[in-house]
Amino acid sequence: MFLKYVANECNESETPEEDKKKVELGKKVTLLRGISIIVGIIIGAGIFISPKGILKNSGSVGMSLVVWIACGVLSLFGALSYAELGTCIKKSGGHYTYMLEAFGPQMAFVRLWIELIAIRPAAMAVISLAFGQYILEPLFMPCDIPPLAVKLATAIGLTSVLYLNSMSVTWTARIQIFLTCSKLLALAVIIVPGMYQLFKGETKNFENAFDVSAIKLSEIPLAFYSGMYAYSGWFYLNFVTEEVENVERTVPLAIFISMAIVTTCYVLTNVAYYTVMSAEELLDSQAVAVTFAEKMLGKFSIAVPVFVALSCYGSMNGGVFALSRMFYVASREGHLPRVLSMVHIRRHTPLAAVLTLYPLTMLQLFVGDIYNLLNFMSFLRWLFIGLVVLGLIYLRFTKPDLPRPFKVPLFFPVVFCITCFLMVFLSLYADPVNTGIGCGICLTSIPAYFMFIYFENRPKWLQQILDSLNRTLQIILMVVPPEK
């Protein structure tokens, strides 16, 4: 009550017009902003610098394009399944919320724990490091960039993203639209010259495109694994469902439009690459987009690293915006400290939830090999996404009367589930050591659940420390529980 009184006094003296507004997260995600969130997160650095993984494992140019299309279709199946979940369970939080509704608090906490301590800080650190590397490249060409300079640029970029998400939901969404347009412009810089070359008759690299002599069936699943990773990010709009205008219409439409845009751009970009580079040249390139630009654009190729940096920044911005809502909802459910479910009194942003990622990600930036961490945690991502979509099938039978404004054919979630579990099995078979380590980290969620959630009768001194810390953070961050 004291904090709320202080908050009201601050509003009355500084911004009286805001005093009448409810302290809550508003519905500011429109259709355009929803599309920008999905497209802006999916299109990261991967399509610019490393499409060769699919070519290497698919065995031919033609099969690589088939894999890109097939992965787009499979991702659409998963995305539309999430669209059904988002319109019938109108809560933010994404994976966590759907696991909670379908399988209960224990499974939801396991998903939250793994996301919080390993997957998300590592993934955010990787995309942030890519930003730092490419934003500095034009300044240091042709010399190598000092590692410390990369990390400092990375830290500055990450800090700016978190500051932006802390200050304003509206401006976060507006900048995400700008960054998404920048990504599409960057792809257009590749696609347009490539299509021009194709229409001129540069088709020699497509001869014998479906040569089966180099195809190994055992490696095709690895190509799909790389492809599905490139498309990952279609689920992020479901993390902010409570802030979406007209959920029943906006979520399915934004997901469908976004997946159509991304799939089309990915396929056309790869076709453009092959009009200029042979399969051998593409496999030898360390940064495919840069090699393409050097061949086609001359001096203008220096702009490509800047476009890649903007692309990475967009993924960082959209990721922080979406994931902070998962922590916000988990706190509201009692699975994280209560202060994370509070909203800034004037900014109306979940400030504490946004800042949660900061220390964990900064730690990952400066210690450890985050790329190996991502390798052995990737299978957990697809395991839990598969379980979420399995939860959709489960809810169809256990809660048939649940309102479903948008309903997908059962074929979609079934095919997507099978795909996810096949990728998980492949990970266990191909790399048992790293996946075993990932499983070990996953198992740490069990004692954490019993220690922090299950046992309510904590020692009085510990509870007093936690309450005092919560009140202190509430005062420092100027956050209060959202009004009902």
Coordinates of C-alpha atoms in Angstrom, one line a residue:
M1 CA 0.0 0.0 0.0
F2 CA 2.9 2.3 0.8
L3 CA 4.5 1.7 -2.5
K4 CA 1.3 2.3 -4.4
Y5 CA 0.8 5.5 -2.5
V6 CA 4.3 6.7 -3.4
A7 CA 3.6 5.7 -7.0
N8 CA 0.4 7.8 -7.1
E9 CA 2.2 10.8 -5.5
C10 CA 4.9 10.6 -8.1
N11 CA 2.4 10.5 -10.9
E12 CA 0.4 13.4 -9.4
S13 CA 3.4 15.6 -9.2
E14 CA 5.1 14.8 -12.5
T15 CA 2.6 13.5 -14.9
P16 CA -1.0 14.2 -13.7
E17 CA -2.6 13.1 -17.0
E18 CA -1.2 9.6 -16.4
D19 CA -2.6 9.3 -12.9
K20 CA -6.0 8.2 -14.2
K21 CA -4.5 5.4 -16.3
K22 CA -4.4 1.9 -15.0
V23 CA -0.9 0.5 -14.3
E24 CA -1.0 -2.5 -16.7
L25 CA 0.4 -3.9 -19.9
G26 CA -1.6 -2.4 -22.7
K27 CA -2.8 -4.0 -26.0
K28 CA -0.3 -2.3 -28.3
V29 CA 0.6 -5.2 -30.6
T30 CA -1.2 -4.7 -33.9
L31 CA -1.2 -7.0 -36.9
L32 CA 1.8 -5.1 -38.5
R33 CA 3.7 -5.1 -35.2
G34 CA 2.9 -8.8 -34.8
I35 CA 4.3 -9.6 -38.2
S36 CA 7.4 -7.5 -37.5
I37 CA 8.0 -9.4 -34.2
I38 CA 7.8 -12.8 -35.9
V39 CA 9.7 -11.9 -39.1
G40 CA 12.2 -9.8 -37.2
I41 CA 13.1 -12.7 -34.8
I42 CA 13.2 -15.5 -37.4
I43 CA 15.4 -13.7 -39.9
G44 CA 18.7 -13.4 -38.0
A45 CA 22.3 -13.9 -39.1
G46 CA 21.8 -17.4 -40.4
I47 CA 20.4 -16.8 -43.8
F48 CA 23.2 -14.3 -44.5
I49 CA 26.2 -16.2 -43.3
S50 CA 25.6 -20.0 -43.1
P51 CA 23.1 -21.6 -45.5
K52 CA 25.8 -24.1 -46.5
G53 CA 24.8 -26.6 -43.7
I54 CA 21.7 -27.5 -45.6
L55 CA 23.6 -27.9 -48.9
K56 CA 26.3 -30.0 -47.3
N57 CA 23.8 -32.4 -45.7
S58 CA 21.3 -32.5 -48.5
G59 CA 23.9 -33.4 -51.2
S60 CA 22.7 -31.3 -54.1
V61 CA 21.4 -27.8 -55.1
G62 CA 17.9 -29.1 -55.9
M63 CA 17.5 -31.1 -52.7
S64 CA 18.7 -28.1 -50.6
L65 CA 15.9 -26.0 -52.1
V66 CA 13.5 -28.8 -51.4
V67 CA 14.7 -28.8 -47.8
W68 CA 14.2 -25.1 -47.4
I69 CA 10.7 -25.3 -48.7
A70 CA 9.8 -28.4 -46.6
C71 CA 11.2 -26.8 -43.5
G72 CA 9.1 -23.7 -44.2
V73 CA 6.0 -25.9 -44.5
L74 CA 6.7 -27.9 -41.4
S75 CA 7.4 -24.6 -39.4
L76 CA 4.0 -23.3 -40.7
F77 CA 2.3 -26.5 -39.3
G78 CA 3.9 -25.8 -35.9
A79 CA 3.1 -22.0 -36.1
L80 CA -0.5 -22.6 -36.9
S81 CA -0.7 -25.1 -34.0
Y82 CA 0.6 -22.4 -31.8
A83 CA -2.0 -20.0 -33.3
E84 CA -4.8 -22.3 -32.1
L85 CA -3.2 -22.4 -28.6
G86 CA -2.9 -18.7 -28.6
T87 CA -6.5 -18.0 -29.5
C88 CA -8.0 -20.6 -27.0
I89 CA -5.5 -19.9 -24.1
K90 CA -5.4 -16.1 -24.2
K91 CA -2.5 -15.7 -21.8
S92 CA 1.1 -14.5 -22.5
G93 CA 4.0 -16.7 -21.8
G94 CA 4.2 -19.0 -24.9
H95 CA 5.7 -22.5 -24.2
Y96 CA 5.5 -22.0 -20.5
T97 CA 1.8 -21.2 -20.4
Y98 CA 0.8 -24.0 -22.7
M99 CA 2.8 -26.6 -20.8
L100 CA 1.1 -25.3 -17.6
E101 CA -2.4 -25.6 -19.1
A102 CA -1.8 -29.1 -20.6
F103 CA 0.6 -30.9 -18.3
G104 CA 0.6 -28.9 -15.0
P105 CA 3.0 -26.8 -13.0
Q106 CA 5.8 -29.3 -12.7
M107 CA 6.4 -29.7 -16.5
A108 CA 5.9 -25.9 -16.9
F109 CA 8.6 -25.2 -14.3
V110 CA 11.0 -27.6 -16.0
R111 CA 10.6 -25.7 -19.3
L112 CA 10.9 -22.3 -17.5
W113 CA 14.0 -23.4 -15.6
I114 CA 15.9 -24.6 -18.7
E115 CA 14.9 -21.5 -20.7
L116 CA 16.1 -19.2 -17.8
I117 CA 19.4 -20.7 -16.9
A118 CA 20.7 -22.0 -20.2
I119 CA 18.9 -21.8 -23.5
R120 CA 17.9 -18.2 -23.6
P121 CA 21.0 -16.5 -22.1
A122 CA 23.2 -18.6 -24.5
A123 CA 21.0 -17.9 -27.5
M124 CA 20.9 -14.2 -26.8
A125 CA 24.7 -14.2 -26.2
V126 CA 25.3 -15.8 -29.6
I127 CA 23.1 -13.4 -31.6
S128 CA 24.5 -10.5 -29.6
L129 CA 28.1 -11.6 -30.4
A130 CA 27.1 -11.8 -34.1
F131 CA 25.9 -8.2 -33.9
G132 CA 29.1 -7.1 -32.3
Q133 CA 31.2 -8.9 -34.9
Y134 CA 29.4 -7.5 -37.9
I135 CA 28.8 -4.0 -36.7
L136 CA 32.6 -3.5 -36.3
E137 CA 33.7 -5.3 -39.5
P138 CA 33.4 -2.3 -41.8
L139 CA 35.7 -0.4 -39.4
F140 CA 38.4 -3.0 -39.2
M141 CA 38.4 -4.4 -42.8
P142 CA 40.6 -6.1 -43.9
C143 CA 42.1 -6.7 -40.5
D144 CA 40.8 -9.0 -37.8
I145 CA 38.7 -7.5 -35.1
P146 CA 40.1 -7.7 -31.5
P147 CA 38.0 -10.1 -29.4
L148 CA 37.7 -7.5 -26.6
A149 CA 36.3 -4.9 -29.1
V150 CA 33.7 -7.4 -30.2
K151 CA 32.6 -8.1 -26.6
L152 CA 32.4 -4.4 -25.8
A153 CA 30.3 -3.7 -28.8
T154 CA 28.2 -6.7 -28.0
A155 CA 27.7 -5.4 -24.4
I156 CA 26.7 -2.0 -25.6
G157 CA 24.2 -3.4 -28.2
L158 CA 22.6 -5.7 -25.6
T159 CA 22.4 -2.9 -23.0
S160 CA 20.7 -0.6 -25.6
V161 CA 18.1 -3.3 -26.4
L162 CA 17.3 -3.9 -22.7
Y163 CA 17.0 -0.1 -22.1
L164 CA 14.7 0.3 -25.1
N165 CA 12.4 -2.6 -23.8
S166 CA 12.4 -1.1 -20.4
M167 CA 11.4 2.4 -21.5
S168 CA 8.5 1.9 -23.9
V169 CA 6.4 -0.9 -25.5
T170 CA 5.3 1.4 -28.3
W171 CA 8.9 2.4 -29.3
T172 CA 10.1 -1.1 -29.0
A173 CA 7.4 -2.2 -31.4
R174 CA 8.1 0.7 -33.8
I175 CA 11.8 0.1 -33.9
Q176 CA 11.1 -3.6 -34.5
I177 CA 9.1 -2.7 -37.6
F178 CA 12.0 -0.6 -38.8
L179 CA 14.5 -3.4 -38.2
T180 CA 12.3 -5.9 -39.9
C181 CA 12.1 -3.7 -43.0
S182 CA 15.9 -3.4 -42.9
K183 CA 16.2 -7.2 -42.9
L184 CA 13.8 -7.5 -45.9
L185 CA 15.8 -4.8 -47.7
A186 CA 19.0 -6.7 -47.0
L187 CA 17.4 -9.8 -48.5
A188 CA 16.2 -7.8 -51.5
V189 CA 19.8 -6.6 -52.1
I190 CA 20.6 -10.3 -52.6
I191 CA 17.4 -11.5 -54.3
V192 CA 17.0 -8.8 -56.9
P193 CA 20.5 -9.1 -58.5
G194 CA 20.2 -12.8 -58.3
M195 CA 16.9 -13.0 -60.1
Y196 CA 18.3 -10.6 -62.7
Q197 CA 21.1 -13.0 -63.3
L198 CA 18.7 -15.9 -63.5
F199 CA 16.5 -14.2 -66.1
K200 CA 19.6 -13.4 -68.1
G201 CA 20.2 -17.1 -68.4
E202 CA 22.8 -17.8 -65.6
T203 CA 21.5 -21.3 -64.9
K204 CA 24.7 -23.3 -65.2
N205 CA 24.8 -24.0 -61.4
F206 CA 21.3 -25.5 -61.6
E207 CA 22.4 -28.2 -64.1
N208 CA 22.0 -31.6 -62.6
A209 CA 20.4 -29.9 -59.6
F210 CA 18.9 -33.2 -58.4
D211 CA 22.0 -35.4 -58.9
V212 CA 21.4 -38.2 -56.4
S213 CA 25.0 -39.5 -56.5
A214 CA 26.1 -37.3 -53.6
I215 CA 22.9 -37.7 -51.5
K216 CA 23.2 -39.7 -48.3
L217 CA 19.9 -40.6 -46.7
S218 CA 21.5 -40.7 -43.3
E219 CA 22.4 -37.0 -43.6
I220 CA 19.1 -35.7 -44.9
P221 CA 17.7 -35.4 -41.3
L222 CA 20.7 -33.2 -40.4
A223 CA 19.8 -30.9 -43.3
F224 CA 16.2 -30.7 -41.9
Y225 CA 17.7 -30.0 -38.4
S226 CA 19.6 -27.0 -39.8
G227 CA 16.6 -25.8 -41.7
M228 CA 14.2 -26.0 -38.8
Y229 CA 16.8 -24.0 -36.7
A230 CA 16.9 -21.3 -39.4
Y231 CA 13.1 -21.0 -39.2
S232 CA 12.8 -21.0 -35.4
G233 CA 11.2 -18.0 -33.9
W234 CA 7.7 -18.3 -35.3
F235 CA 6.4 -18.9 -31.7
Y236 CA 7.4 -15.6 -30.2
L237 CA 4.1 -13.7 -30.8
N238 CA 2.5 -16.2 -28.4
F239 CA 4.7 -14.9 -25.7
V240 CA 2.8 -11.5 -25.8
T241 CA -0.8 -12.7 -26.4
E242 CA -2.2 -10.5 -23.7
E243 CA -0.8 -7.4 -25.5
V244 CA -2.2 -8.3 -28.9
E245 CA -5.2 -6.4 -30.3
N246 CA -8.1 -8.7 -31.4
V247 CA -6.2 -11.9 -30.6
E248 CA -8.6 -14.2 -32.5
R249 CA -7.8 -12.5 -35.8
T250 CA -4.4 -11.0 -35.3
V251 CA -2.4 -14.1 -34.1
P252 CA -3.4 -16.5 -36.9
L253 CA -3.1 -13.9 -39.6
A254 CA 0.2 -12.6 -38.4
I255 CA 1.7 -16.1 -38.1
F256 CA 0.5 -17.1 -41.6
I257 CA 1.6 -13.9 -43.3
S258 CA 5.0 -14.0 -41.5
M259 CA 5.7 -17.6 -42.5
A260 CA 4.8 -16.9 -46.1
I261 CA 7.2 -14.0 -46.2
V262 CA 10.0 -15.8 -44.5
T263 CA 9.7 -19.0 -46.6
T264 CA 9.6 -17.0 -49.8
C265 CA 12.6 -14.9 -48.9
Y266 CA 14.6 -17.8 -47.8
V267 CA 14.0 -19.8 -51.0
L268 CA 14.6 -16.9 -53.3
T269 CA 17.8 -15.9 -51.4
N270 CA 19.2 -19.4 -51.9
V271 CA 18.2 -19.4 -55.5
A272 CA 20.1 -16.0 -55.8
Y273 CA 23.2 -17.5 -54.2
Y274 CA 23.2 -20.3 -56.7
T275 CA 23.0 -18.0 -59.7
V276 CA 26.3 -16.5 -58.7
M277 CA 28.1 -19.3 -56.8
S278 CA 28.5 -23.0 -57.6
A279 CA 27.8 -25.5 -54.9
E280 CA 31.6 -25.9 -54.3
E281 CA 32.1 -22.1 -53.9
L282 CA 29.2 -21.9 -51.5
L283 CA 30.5 -24.7 -49.3
D284 CA 34.0 -23.0 -49.3
S285 CA 32.6 -19.6 -48.3
Q286 CA 32.8 -18.6 -44.6
A287 CA 30.1 -15.9 -45.1
V288 CA 27.9 -16.6 -48.1
A289 CA 26.2 -13.2 -48.2
V290 CA 29.6 -11.4 -48.2
T291 CA 31.0 -13.6 -50.9
F292 CA 27.8 -13.0 -53.0
A293 CA 28.1 -9.2 -52.5
E294 CA 31.8 -9.2 -53.4
K295 CA 31.0 -10.9 -56.7
M296 CA 27.9 -8.9 -57.6
L297 CA 28.0 -5.5 -55.8
G298 CA 31.7 -4.5 -55.7
K299 CA 32.4 -1.7 -53.3
F300 CA 28.8 -1.8 -52.1
S301 CA 29.6 -5.2 -50.4
I302 CA 30.8 -3.3 -47.4
A303 CA 27.1 -2.6 -46.6
V304 CA 26.3 -6.3 -46.1
P305 CA 27.9 -6.6 -42.6
V306 CA 25.9 -3.5 -41.5
F307 CA 22.7 -5.2 -42.8
V308 CA 23.6 -8.4 -40.9
A309 CA 24.3 -6.4 -37.7
L310 CA 20.8 -4.8 -38.0
S311 CA 19.3 -8.2 -38.6
C312 CA 20.9 -9.5 -35.4
Y313 CA 19.8 -6.4 -33.5
G314 CA 16.2 -7.0 -34.6
S315 CA 16.4 -10.6 -33.3
M316 CA 17.8 -9.4 -30.0
N317 CA 15.1 -6.7 -29.7
G318 CA 12.2 -9.0 -30.5
G319 CA 13.6 -11.8 -28.3
V320 CA 13.9 -9.6 -25.2
F321 CA 10.4 -8.2 -25.8
A322 CA 8.8 -11.6 -26.1
L323 CA 10.8 -13.5 -23.4
S324 CA 10.4 -10.9 -20.7
R325 CA 6.6 -11.7 -20.9
M326 CA 7.3 -15.4 -20.2
F327 CA 9.1 -14.4 -17.0
Y328 CA 6.3 -12.0 -16.2
V329 CA 3.7 -14.7 -16.5
A330 CA 5.8 -17.3 -14.6
S331 CA 6.1 -14.8 -11.8
R332 CA 2.4 -14.2 -11.8
E333 CA 1.9 -18.0 -11.4
G334 CA 4.3 -18.1 -8.5
H335 CA 7.2 -19.8 -10.3
L336 CA 9.6 -16.8 -10.2
P337 CA 10.1 -13.9 -7.7
R338 CA 6.9 -11.8 -7.3
V339 CA 8.7 -8.6 -8.4
L340 CA 9.0 -9.9 -12.0
S341 CA 5.2 -9.7 -12.4
M342 CA 5.1 -6.0 -11.6
V343 CA 4.9 -3.1 -14.0
H344 CA 6.6 0.3 -14.0
I345 CA 4.3 3.0 -12.7
R346 CA 4.8 5.3 -15.7
R347 CA 6.3 3.3 -18.5
H348 CA 3.8 0.4 -18.2
T349 CA 6.6 -2.1 -19.0
P350 CA 7.5 -5.2 -17.1
L351 CA 10.9 -3.6 -16.1
A352 CA 12.1 -6.3 -13.7
A353 CA 11.2 -9.1 -16.1
V354 CA 13.1 -7.4 -18.9
L355 CA 16.2 -6.9 -16.8
T356 CA 16.2 -10.6 -15.7
L357 CA 18.0 -11.6 -18.9
Y358 CA 20.8 -9.0 -18.5
P359 CA 23.1 -10.5 -15.9
L360 CA 22.7 -14.1 -17.2
T361 CA 23.4 -13.1 -20.8
M362 CA 26.4 -10.9 -19.9
L363 CA 27.8 -13.8 -18.0
Q364 CA 27.5 -16.0 -21.0
L365 CA 29.3 -13.3 -23.1
F366 CA 32.5 -13.3 -21.1
V367 CA 32.8 -16.9 -19.9
G368 CA 32.5 -20.3 -21.4
D369 CA 32.0 -21.6 -24.9
I370 CA 28.4 -20.6 -25.7
Y371 CA 28.4 -22.3 -29.1
N372 CA 28.9 -25.7 -27.5
L373 CA 26.2 -24.9 -25.0
L374 CA 23.8 -24.1 -27.8
N375 CA 24.7 -27.4 -29.5
F376 CA 23.8 -29.6 -26.7
M377 CA 20.7 -27.6 -25.7
S378 CA 19.2 -27.5 -29.1
F379 CA 17.6 -30.9 -28.8
L380 CA 15.8 -29.7 -25.6
R381 CA 14.2 -26.8 -27.5
W382 CA 12.6 -29.2 -30.0
L383 CA 11.7 -31.7 -27.3
F384 CA 9.7 -29.1 -25.4
I385 CA 8.2 -27.5 -28.5
G386 CA 7.1 -31.0 -29.6
L387 CA 5.6 -31.5 -26.1
V388 CA 3.7 -28.2 -26.4
V389 CA 2.1 -29.2 -29.7
L390 CA 1.4 -32.7 -28.2
G391 CA -0.4 -30.8 -25.5
L392 CA -2.6 -29.2 -28.1
I393 CA -3.6 -32.8 -29.2
Y394 CA -4.1 -33.8 -25.6
L395 CA -6.4 -30.7 -24.9
R396 CA -8.5 -31.6 -28.0
F397 CA -9.5 -34.8 -26.1
T398 CA -9.5 -33.7 -22.5
K399 CA -11.1 -30.3 -23.0
P400 CA -13.2 -30.6 -26.2
D401 CA -15.5 -27.8 -25.1
L402 CA -12.7 -25.2 -24.8
P403 CA -13.5 -22.3 -27.1
R404 CA -11.3 -22.5 -30.2
P405 CA -11.9 -19.4 -32.5
F406 CA -9.1 -20.8 -34.7
K407 CA -8.7 -24.5 -35.2
V408 CA -6.2 -26.3 -37.3
P409 CA -6.6 -29.8 -38.9
L410 CA -5.3 -32.5 -36.5
F411 CA -2.9 -33.5 -39.3
F412 CA -0.8 -30.4 -38.8
P413 CA 0.1 -30.9 -35.1
V414 CA 0.6 -34.7 -35.6
V415 CA 3.1 -34.2 -38.4
F416 CA 4.9 -31.5 -36.5
C417 CA 5.1 -33.5 -33.4
I418 CA 6.6 -36.5 -35.3
T419 CA 9.1 -34.1 -36.9
C420 CA 10.2 -32.7 -33.5
F421 CA 10.6 -36.0 -31.8
L422 CA 12.6 -37.4 -34.8
M423 CA 15.0 -34.5 -34.5
V424 CA 15.3 -35.2 -30.7
F425 CA 16.0 -38.9 -31.4
L426 CA 18.6 -37.9 -34.1
S427 CA 20.4 -35.6 -31.5
L428 CA 20.5 -38.4 -29.0
Y429 CA 21.9 -40.8 -31.6
A430 CA 24.4 -38.4 -33.3
D431 CA 25.8 -36.7 -30.2
P432 CA 25.0 -38.7 -27.0
V433 CA 27.6 -36.9 -24.9
N434 CA 26.4 -33.3 -25.4
T435 CA 22.7 -34.3 -25.3
G436 CA 23.4 -36.2 -22.1
I437 CA 24.9 -33.1 -20.6
G438 CA 21.8 -31.2 -21.7
C439 CA 19.6 -33.8 -20.0
G440 CA 21.7 -33.4 -16.9
I441 CA 21.1 -29.7 -16.8
C442 CA 17.4 -30.4 -17.4
L443 CA 17.3 -32.7 -14.3
T444 CA 18.6 -29.8 -12.1
S445 CA 15.0 -28.4 -12.4
I446 CA 13.7 -31.2 -10.1
P447 CA 15.5 -30.1 -6.9
A448 CA 15.0 -26.5 -7.9
Y449 CA 11.2 -27.1 -8.1
F450 CA 11.1 -28.7 -4.7
M451 CA 13.3 -26.1 -3.1
F452 CA 11.7 -23.0 -4.5
I453 CA 8.1 -24.0 -5.3
Y454 CA 6.9 -27.2 -3.7
F455 CA 8.0 -26.6 -0.1
E456 CA 6.0 -23.6 1.1
N457 CA 7.2 -23.8 4.8
R458 CA 10.6 -22.1 4.3
P459 CA 12.7 -21.0 7.3
K460 CA 11.4 -17.7 8.7
W461 CA 14.7 -16.0 8.3
L462 CA 14.9 -17.0 4.6
Q463 CA 11.4 -15.8 3.9
Q464 CA 12.2 -12.5 5.6
I465 CA 15.3 -12.0 3.4
L466 CA 13.2 -12.8 0.2
D467 CA 10.5 -10.4 1.2
S468 CA 13.0 -7.6 2.0
L469 CA 14.7 -8.1 -1.3
N470 CA 11.4 -8.0 -3.1
R471 CA 10.4 -4.7 -1.4
T472 CA 13.8 -3.2 -2.1
L473 CA 13.7 -4.0 -5.8
Q474 CA 10.2 -2.8 -6.0
I475 CA 11.2 0.6 -4.7
I476 CA 14.4 0.9 -6.7
L477 CA 12.7 -0.1 -10.0
M478 CA 9.4 1.8 -9.2
V479 CA 7.2 -1.1 -10.1
V480 CA 3.8 -2.2 -8.7
P481 CA 1.4 -5.1 -9.3
P482 CA -0.7 -4.4 -12.4
E483 CA -4.3 -3.3 -11.6
K484 CA -7.0 -5.8 -12.3

